[in-house]
């Protein structure tokens, strides 16, 4: 047991006192922060409402009687420039909303059989003009409808393909998995294939230390290192996210960054287990490879698989059956997305934990076997 | 004198790839590196494994160091089988070869402590041993210099010291003076004699006759993976010299093969 610790300590010293190694571990996070911040600013600029913009407020004929009060209040305040568009045809109105001819559309509907009369306010969450005027108009209409005969029903008309911002939000878990993989790759290839290439691993193999202890010590140290690097990337994403998200204010893309302790714990468990799984897999690849170059080449197919599984996890997150969370990588993405969405199923998390621990244990066993295989370790 | 190393009918074969077959101009898929090798080493002696390149010297020593396993046969070092209990064998031996490199990134001081810890040497004992060994080899001045910045000779000395952090009773040394300048080579041979005087048993491999004549008590001549002669240096050489004895055997052995 103590040997595992000794090896781990040495590996960590190796990674954390080497300037070049540190740079390669933490540079991606820094670059990511810059790129995300820039991207956020650019998008923010793109998505804000231009000064002196004239808002076009569409209403149906029936609502004219009720909305006139709101319009006169708006006019008196003089804060925004607007234009009233009366449109009888509802279908046409929707098309106008989509094309931006109107920014919102207010529809009055008489309540039938004792139900309240209601206003349906249609807006497009992808258009900043639409969301801005919606944010102004709807509360005013609401306050007016405080009399119990009215209710205001907001209706977002944004289509899924419009919501590019939503996708960026959803991509966070996928990005996370990608960072984890790339940082694992950098350290695992260096630590194992690199040591094999330079012949330093043989020095370790002539000591009486058990092969399984060497494997465990390496995996533990590599996981810690990869985790540190991934955490930096993650922090970079989180801190640059407000820049990115500012531009999406009110668009319904909510990333719950104010997570509770339990969510943080779940997230941490998912990240740690994902890192360890990647480390074990990449360590196996690095052990089979004869050089760092070879190991990197072998790691590419694995990376493609991780990406493909990751994307499928992104597209079809299925929480209905927690057993899907037995699939590695998919389960990491699914659990992270669920945490961000605040809807993590404990059974899904359990499946993820059990499946990953089983795979990690199997991986360490294989790794120990490989370490005692002379053809693998000394084969020319 | 008791035998501390008993090699019994060790066989080791390697698979040849198509490319290697071409290079070796053979159709055989398997190359026999060590062919039914047997010999014994007595306690407290320096045993020289002498043979031309490719005779199987390094393969034999690697099997003794438990880095690779024999296909059949076995060897017992200090009563422990290299096949059955490799971990125990490794804790009792020191193995040195130019193939065992030290990580460039670390200092001799750090690596010494690291390997001492892995061997489970008591801290105070390790510290004491380190001081003595570092002084003896002149490493003390370079104790905090990264391995990468050391000269080849100094690197070899550090490797040497690190291979015996646990004060093993049995030392395996593959080509001890290969690639060393005369001064470092002398330090190494003096060190081997010093270890012998401490009662350690040493087996070295070499193709240098003079080295065997100078420091070895016994010699085993190995050609094509077989021990063709093994015994006390004096009785092996007799009135002749080692080189002549060797070539006589070599001619005979190669002649048989043809």
mmCIF file of C-alpha atoms in Angstrom, chain A residues 26 28-30 32-33 36 172-177 179-180 183 226-241 255-257 259 264 267-268 271 336 339-340:
data_model
loop_
_atom_site.group_PDB
_atom_site.id
_atom_site.type_symbol
_atom_site.label_atom_id
_atom_site.label_comp_id
_atom_site.label_asym_id
_atom_site.label_seq_id
_atom_site.Cartn_x
_atom_site.Cartn_y
_atom_site.Cartn_z
ATOM 1 C CA UNK A 26 -3.028 24.374 -17.950
ATOM 2 C CA UNK A 28 -5.803 24.798 -22.718
ATOM 3 C CA UNK A 29 -7.867 26.137 -19.830
ATOM 4 C CA UNK A 30 -6.431 29.620 -20.205
ATOM 5 C CA UNK A 32 -10.424 28.369 -23.476
ATOM 6 C CA UNK A 33 -11.202 31.196 -21.099
ATOM 7 C CA UNK A 36 -15.054 31.859 -24.570
ATOM 8 C CA UNK A 172 -20.963 22.175 -21.400
ATOM 9 C CA UNK A 173 -20.905 18.527 -20.254
ATOM 10 C CA UNK A 174 -19.591 17.463 -23.637
ATOM 11 C CA UNK A 175 -16.839 20.071 -23.502
ATOM 12 C CA UNK A 176 -16.015 18.930 -20.007
ATOM 13 C CA UNK A 177 -15.604 15.323 -21.126
ATOM 14 C CA UNK A 179 -11.126 18.431 -21.626
ATOM 15 C CA UNK A 180 -10.926 15.507 -19.281
ATOM 16 C CA UNK A 183 -5.640 16.187 -20.204
ATOM 17 C CA UNK A 226 -5.550 15.159 -15.200
ATOM 18 C CA UNK A 227 -8.213 16.232 -12.755
ATOM 19 C CA UNK A 228 -6.283 19.355 -11.797
ATOM 20 C CA UNK A 229 -5.912 20.262 -15.428
ATOM 21 C CA UNK A 230 -9.570 19.533 -16.120
ATOM 22 C CA UNK A 231 -10.637 21.611 -13.128
ATOM 23 C CA UNK A 232 -8.705 24.562 -14.534
ATOM 24 C CA UNK A 233 -10.471 24.126 -17.862
ATOM 25 C CA UNK A 234 -13.766 23.796 -16.075
ATOM 26 C CA UNK A 235 -13.222 26.947 -14.052
ATOM 27 C CA UNK A 236 -12.303 28.680 -17.279
ATOM 28 C CA UNK A 237 -15.608 27.649 -18.793
ATOM 29 C CA UNK A 238 -17.609 28.596 -15.739
ATOM 30 C CA UNK A 239 -15.984 32.003 -15.346
ATOM 31 C CA UNK A 240 -16.255 32.854 -19.021
ATOM 32 C CA UNK A 241 -19.785 31.560 -19.130
ATOM 33 C CA UNK A 255 -27.420 26.838 -16.464
ATOM 34 C CA UNK A 256 -27.937 26.341 -12.821
ATOM 35 C CA UNK A 257 -24.558 27.466 -11.563
ATOM 36 C CA UNK A 259 -25.873 24.283 -7.403
ATOM 37 C CA UNK A 264 -21.663 19.605 -6.446
ATOM 38 C CA UNK A 267 -20.762 16.471 -10.216
ATOM 39 C CA UNK A 268 -17.456 15.883 -8.483
ATOM 40 C CA UNK A 271 -15.871 14.025 -12.971
ATOM 41 C CA UNK A 336 -23.508 16.078 -15.851
ATOM 42 C CA UNK A 339 -26.941 17.944 -12.639
ATOM 43 C CA UNK A 340 -26.889 21.199 -14.601
#
